[in-house]
Tab-separated table of C-alpha atoms in Angstrom:
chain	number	residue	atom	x	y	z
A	1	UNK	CA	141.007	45.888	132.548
A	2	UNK	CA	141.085	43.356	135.546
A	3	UNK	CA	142.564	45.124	137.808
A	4	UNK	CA	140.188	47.656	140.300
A	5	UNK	CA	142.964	50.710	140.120
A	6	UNK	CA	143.396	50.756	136.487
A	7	UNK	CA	139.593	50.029	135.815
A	8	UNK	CA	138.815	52.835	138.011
A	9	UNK	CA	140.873	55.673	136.800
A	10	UNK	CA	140.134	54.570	132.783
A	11	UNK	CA	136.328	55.091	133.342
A	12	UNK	CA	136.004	57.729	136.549
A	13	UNK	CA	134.195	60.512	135.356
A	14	UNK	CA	133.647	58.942	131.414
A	15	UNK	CA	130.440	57.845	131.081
A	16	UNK	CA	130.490	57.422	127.068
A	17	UNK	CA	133.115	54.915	127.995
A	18	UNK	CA	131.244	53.052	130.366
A	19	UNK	CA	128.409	53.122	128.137
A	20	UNK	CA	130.486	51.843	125.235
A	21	UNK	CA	131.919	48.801	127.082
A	22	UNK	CA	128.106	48.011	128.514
A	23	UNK	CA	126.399	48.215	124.979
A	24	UNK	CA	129.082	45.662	124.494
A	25	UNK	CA	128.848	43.362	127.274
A	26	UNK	CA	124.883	43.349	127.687
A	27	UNK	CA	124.331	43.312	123.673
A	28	UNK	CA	122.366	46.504	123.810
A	29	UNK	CA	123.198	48.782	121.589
A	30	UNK	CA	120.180	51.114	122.039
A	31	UNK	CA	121.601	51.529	125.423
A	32	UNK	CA	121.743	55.133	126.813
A	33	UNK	CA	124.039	55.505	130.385
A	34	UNK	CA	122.816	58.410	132.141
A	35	UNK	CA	124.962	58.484	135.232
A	36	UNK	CA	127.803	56.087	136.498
A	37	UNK	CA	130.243	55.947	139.141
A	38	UNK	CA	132.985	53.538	139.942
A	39	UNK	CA	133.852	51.693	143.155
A	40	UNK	CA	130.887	52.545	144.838
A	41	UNK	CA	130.317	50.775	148.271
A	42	UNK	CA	126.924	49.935	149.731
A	43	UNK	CA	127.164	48.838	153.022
A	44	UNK	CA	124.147	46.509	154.461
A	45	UNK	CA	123.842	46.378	158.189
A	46	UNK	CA	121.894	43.002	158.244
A	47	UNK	CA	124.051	40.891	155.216
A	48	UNK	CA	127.347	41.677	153.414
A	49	UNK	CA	128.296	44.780	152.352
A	50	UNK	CA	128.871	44.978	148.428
A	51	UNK	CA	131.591	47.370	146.403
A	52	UNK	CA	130.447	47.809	142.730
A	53	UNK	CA	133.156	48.803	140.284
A	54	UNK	CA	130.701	50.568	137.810
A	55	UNK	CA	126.996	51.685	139.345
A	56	UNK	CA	125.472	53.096	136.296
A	57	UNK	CA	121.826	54.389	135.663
A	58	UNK	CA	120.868	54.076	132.085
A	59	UNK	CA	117.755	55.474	129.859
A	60	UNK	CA	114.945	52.551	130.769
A	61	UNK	CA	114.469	53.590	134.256
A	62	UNK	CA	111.064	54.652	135.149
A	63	UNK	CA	110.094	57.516	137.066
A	64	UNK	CA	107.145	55.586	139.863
A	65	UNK	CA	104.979	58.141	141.224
């Protein structure tokens, strides 16, 4: 899956996939993905703009209040 168009339309909209491949890759298999979109672009005024492939939001994040 190397290629942006054919990652992008195996995982858009599949989060159990995305969360497969990244229990995979980051050796967590506790891992829980609780949102994630692909080819996501965040644009910086000051530095370089960056274009994610996957942006996902998994189960450790902690509510600050």
């Amino acid at each position: 899956m190397l290629d942006d168009d054919f990652l992008t339309k195996c995982f858009e909209g599949k989060t159990d996939c995305i969360e497969l491949v990244l229990k995979i890759i980051l050796e967590k298999p506790e891992l829980k993905v609780l949102d994630a979109r692909t080819q996501v672009f965040v644009e910086n005024l000051l530095n370089r703009s960056v274009r994610f492939d996957v942006l996902a939001t998994d189960n450790s994040v902690k509510n600050i209040i």
